Coordinates of C-alpha atoms and ligand atoms in Angstrom, one line a residue:
X1 CA 0.0 0.0 0.0
X2 CA 2.7 2.4 1.1
X3 CA 4.8 1.5 -1.9
X4 CA 1.9 2.2 -4.3
X5 CA 1.4 5.6 -2.8
X6 CA 5.0 6.5 -3.1
X7 CA 5.0 5.5 -6.7
X8 CA 1.9 7.5 -7.5
X9 CA 3.4 10.5 -5.7
X10 CA 6.5 10.1 -7.8
X11 CA 4.6 10.0 -11.0
X12 CA 2.6 13.1 -10.1
X13 CA 5.8 14.9 -9.3
X14 CA 7.2 13.8 -12.6
X15 CA 4.1 15.0 -14.5
X16 CA 4.2 18.3 -12.6
X17 CA 7.5 18.9 -14.4
X18 CA 5.5 20.4 -17.2
X19 CA 5.3 23.6 -15.2
X20 CA 9.0 23.7 -14.6
X21 CA 10.6 27.1 -15.6
X22 CA 12.7 27.0 -18.8
X23 CA 15.8 28.2 -17.0
X24 CA 15.7 25.1 -14.9
X25 CA 15.6 22.8 -17.9
X26 CA 18.3 24.8 -19.6
X27 CA 20.6 24.6 -16.5
X28 CA 20.0 20.8 -16.2
X29 CA 20.8 20.2 -19.8
X30 CA 23.9 22.5 -19.8
X31 CA 25.4 21.1 -16.6
X32 CA 24.8 17.4 -17.5
X33 CA 26.3 18.0 -21.0
X34 CA 29.3 19.7 -19.5
X35 CA 30.1 16.5 -17.5
X36 CA 29.3 14.1 -20.3
X37 CA 31.6 16.0 -22.7
X38 CA 34.4 16.1 -20.2
X39 CA 34.2 12.5 -19.3
X40 CA 33.5 11.3 -22.8
X41 CA 36.4 13.1 -24.4
X42 CA 38.9 12.2 -21.7
X43 CA 37.8 8.5 -21.8
X44 CA 38.2 8.3 -25.6
X45 CA 41.6 10.0 -25.4
X46 CA 42.8 7.5 -22.8
X47 CA 41.5 4.4 -24.6
X48 CA 43.2 5.4 -27.8
X49 CA 46.5 6.5 -26.2
X50 CA 46.9 3.9 -23.5
X51 CA 44.4 1.0 -24.0
X52 CA 41.4 -0.2 -22.0
X53 CA 43.1 -1.2 -18.7
X54 CA 44.9 2.2 -18.4
X55 CA 41.7 3.9 -19.3
X56 CA 39.8 2.0 -16.6
X57 CA 42.5 3.1 -14.1
X58 CA 42.1 6.6 -15.4
X59 CA 38.3 6.5 -14.8
X60 CA 38.7 5.1 -11.4
X61 CA 41.2 7.8 -10.4
X62 CA 39.5 10.7 -12.1
X63 CA 35.8 10.3 -12.8
X64 CA 34.8 11.5 -9.3
X65 CA 37.4 14.4 -9.4
X66 CA 36.1 15.5 -12.8
X67 CA 32.5 15.4 -11.5
X68 CA 33.6 17.6 -8.5
X69 CA 35.3 20.0 -10.8
X70 CA 32.2 20.4 -12.9
X71 CA 30.3 21.0 -9.6
X72 CA 32.7 23.7 -8.6
X73 CA 31.9 25.7 -11.8
X74 CA 28.2 25.9 -11.0
X75 CA 26.2 28.5 -9.2
X76 CA 25.5 27.9 -5.5
X77 CA 22.6 25.6 -5.1
X78 CA 23.3 23.6 -8.3
X79 CA 25.2 20.3 -8.1
X80 CA 25.4 17.1 -10.1
X81 CA 26.3 13.4 -9.8
X82 CA 26.1 10.2 -11.7
X83 CA 23.7 7.4 -10.5
X84 CA 22.8 3.9 -11.6
X85 CA 20.7 0.9 -10.5
X86 CA 23.8 -1.2 -10.9
X87 CA 26.8 0.7 -9.7
X88 CA 30.5 0.1 -10.1
X89 CA 31.5 2.9 -7.7
X90 CA 29.2 2.7 -4.6
X91 CA 29.6 6.5 -4.3
X92 CA 27.2 6.6 -7.3
X93 CA 24.4 4.7 -5.6
X94 CA 21.0 6.5 -5.8
X95 CA 18.9 7.7 -2.9
X96 CA 15.5 6.1 -2.5
X97 CA 13.6 8.7 -4.6
X98 CA 16.3 8.6 -7.2
X99 CA 16.2 4.8 -7.5
X100 CA 12.5 5.1 -8.1
X101 CA 13.1 7.5 -11.0
X102 CA 15.7 5.2 -12.5
X103 CA 13.2 2.3 -12.2
X104 CA 10.5 4.5 -14.0
X105 CA 13.1 5.3 -16.7
X106 CA 13.7 1.6 -17.2
X107 CA 10.0 1.0 -17.7
X108 CA 9.6 3.9 -20.0
X109 CA 12.6 2.7 -22.1
X110 CA 10.9 -0.7 -22.4
X111 CA 7.8 0.9 -23.8
X112 CA 9.8 3.1 -26.1
X113 CA 8.7 6.2 -24.2
X114 CA 11.9 7.4 -22.5
X115 CA 12.5 11.1 -23.4
X116 CA 15.6 13.2 -23.2
X117 CA 15.2 14.0 -19.5
X118 CA 12.9 13.6 -16.5
X119 CA 12.3 16.2 -13.8
X120 CA 11.4 15.6 -10.2
X121 CA 10.2 18.3 -7.8
X122 CA 11.1 17.3 -4.3
X123 CA 9.9 20.5 -2.7
X124 CA 13.2 22.2 -2.1
X125 CA 15.0 21.1 -5.3
X126 CA 14.3 20.3 -8.9
X127 CA 16.1 17.2 -9.9
X128 CA 16.9 17.0 -13.6
X129 CA 17.7 13.5 -14.7
X130 CA 19.5 12.9 -18.0
X131 CA 19.2 9.2 -19.0
X132 CA 22.5 7.5 -20.0
X133 CA 22.0 4.7 -22.5
X134 CA 24.6 2.4 -23.8
X135 CA 24.8 3.8 -27.3
X136 CA 28.5 3.2 -28.0
X137 CA 30.4 -0.1 -28.4
X138 CA 33.1 1.5 -26.2
X139 CA 30.9 1.4 -23.2
X140 CA 30.5 -2.4 -23.6
X141 CA 34.3 -2.9 -23.4
X142 CA 34.1 -2.0 -19.6
X143 CA 30.4 -2.5 -18.9
X144 CA 29.6 -5.5 -21.1
X145 CA 31.1 -9.0 -20.9
X146 CA 34.4 -8.5 -19.2
X147 CA 35.5 -12.2 -19.5
X148 CA 36.8 -11.3 -23.0
X149 CA 39.5 -9.2 -21.3
X150 CA 41.1 -11.0 -18.3
X151 CA 43.4 -8.1 -17.5
X152 CA 40.6 -5.6 -17.4
X153 CA 38.4 -8.0 -15.5
X154 CA 41.1 -8.5 -12.9
X155 CA 41.6 -4.7 -12.4
X156 CA 37.9 -4.1 -12.1
X157 CA 37.4 -7.0 -9.6
X158 CA 40.3 -5.8 -7.4
X159 CA 39.4 -2.1 -7.5
X160 CA 35.6 -2.7 -7.2
X161 CA 34.9 -6.0 -5.4
X162 CA 31.2 -5.2 -5.4
X163 CA 31.0 -4.2 -9.0
X164 CA 27.5 -4.6 -10.5
X165 CA 28.1 -2.6 -13.7
X166 CA 28.7 -5.4 -16.2
X167 CA 26.5 -7.4 -18.5
X168 CA 25.0 -4.5 -20.3
X169 CA 23.9 -4.6 -24.0
X170 CA 23.6 -1.9 -26.6
X171 CA 20.5 0.3 -25.9
X172 CA 20.4 -0.6 -22.2
X173 CA 19.9 2.1 -19.6
X174 CA 23.3 2.5 -17.8
X175 CA 22.1 5.2 -15.4
X176 CA 21.7 8.9 -15.3
X177 CA 23.3 12.2 -14.7
X178 CA 21.4 14.0 -12.0
X179 CA 21.5 17.8 -11.7
X180 CA 20.0 19.1 -8.5
X181 CA 18.9 22.7 -8.7
X182 CA 17.7 24.7 -5.7
X183 CA 14.2 26.3 -6.1
Ligands
LIG201 C1 37.9 2.0 -19.9 C2 36.7 1.4 -19.1 C3 35.4 2.1 -19.2 C4 34.7 2.5 -20.3 C5 35.1 2.4 -21.8 C6 33.5 3.1 -19.8 N1 33.4 3.1 -18.4 FE1 31.9 3.7 -17.3 N2 33.0 3.3 -15.6 C7 34.3 2.8 -15.6 C8 34.8 2.8 -14.3 C9 36.2 2.3 -13.8 C10 33.8 3.4 -13.5 C11 33.8 3.6 -12.0 C12 34.6 4.9 -11.7 C13 33.7 6.1 -11.6 O1 33.2 6.5 -12.7 O2 33.4 6.6 -10.5 C14 32.7 3.7 -14.3 C15 31.5 4.3 -13.9 C16 30.4 4.6 -14.8 C17 29.2 5.3 -14.3 C18 28.9 5.7 -12.9 C19 28.0 4.8 -12.2 C20 28.7 3.6 -11.5 O3 28.4 2.5 -11.9 O4 29.6 3.9 -10.7 C21 28.4 5.5 -15.4 C22 27.1 6.1 -15.5 C23 29.2 4.9 -16.6 N3 30.4 4.4 -16.1 C24 28.7 5.0 -17.9 C25 29.5 4.7 -19.0 C26 29.1 4.8 -20.3 C27 27.7 5.4 -20.8 C28 30.2 4.5 -21.1 C29 30.3 4.6 -22.6 C30 30.3 5.9 -23.2 C31 31.2 4.0 -20.2 N4 30.8 4.1 -18.9 C32 32.5 3.5 -20.7 C33 34.9 2.3 -16.7 C34 34.6 2.5 -18.0

């Protein structure tokens, strides 16, 4: 019973998003793109210069730092992070409401109805969710079937003993960038 109420609350807060000011949507899009471009370009550069294992080491040492750097550029009251239902880095685990949004995204994706973003209004903050799909074969090198690459697999298992972020296929929902914007 309680669960159903939470879910319908969530859906109504997502629908309420239609009244969200345009500046909020613009900020969410700009900030999430800033992170994705930073991470994406550095990742590609590392893979082509030093190979997958080094690139994985690079991600592990720098992804959180890069995320914090993007955070530091933002106005007070705006912050971002990456979240997923199956995390590699436990620091990226979603909060309860965020997990529900990710689950809704998963359902929307299945029905072919997942848009470019979702907005949640939690009272004090708008939360702008930018879905991250596996659109690129490169993602599968480190989030697909790792048994093809024993060295990489060994590094990931040692560095992230609780890793859940493998077994993905093209088109899967990998997670989201979440931009929190104070109202
Ligand atoms: C060279 C290996 C490698 C490649 C290629 C790679 N990742 Fe990752 N990914 C990692 C590692 C290592 C982490 C954990 C470090 C971190 O980001 O905090 C991670 C973390 C993530 C996270 C944060 C959530 C979590 O599980 O901790 C997301 C989202 C993500 N990757 C998406 C992608 C997407 C989308 C692609 C393709 C564009 C991709 N990754 C390609 C290695 C890789």
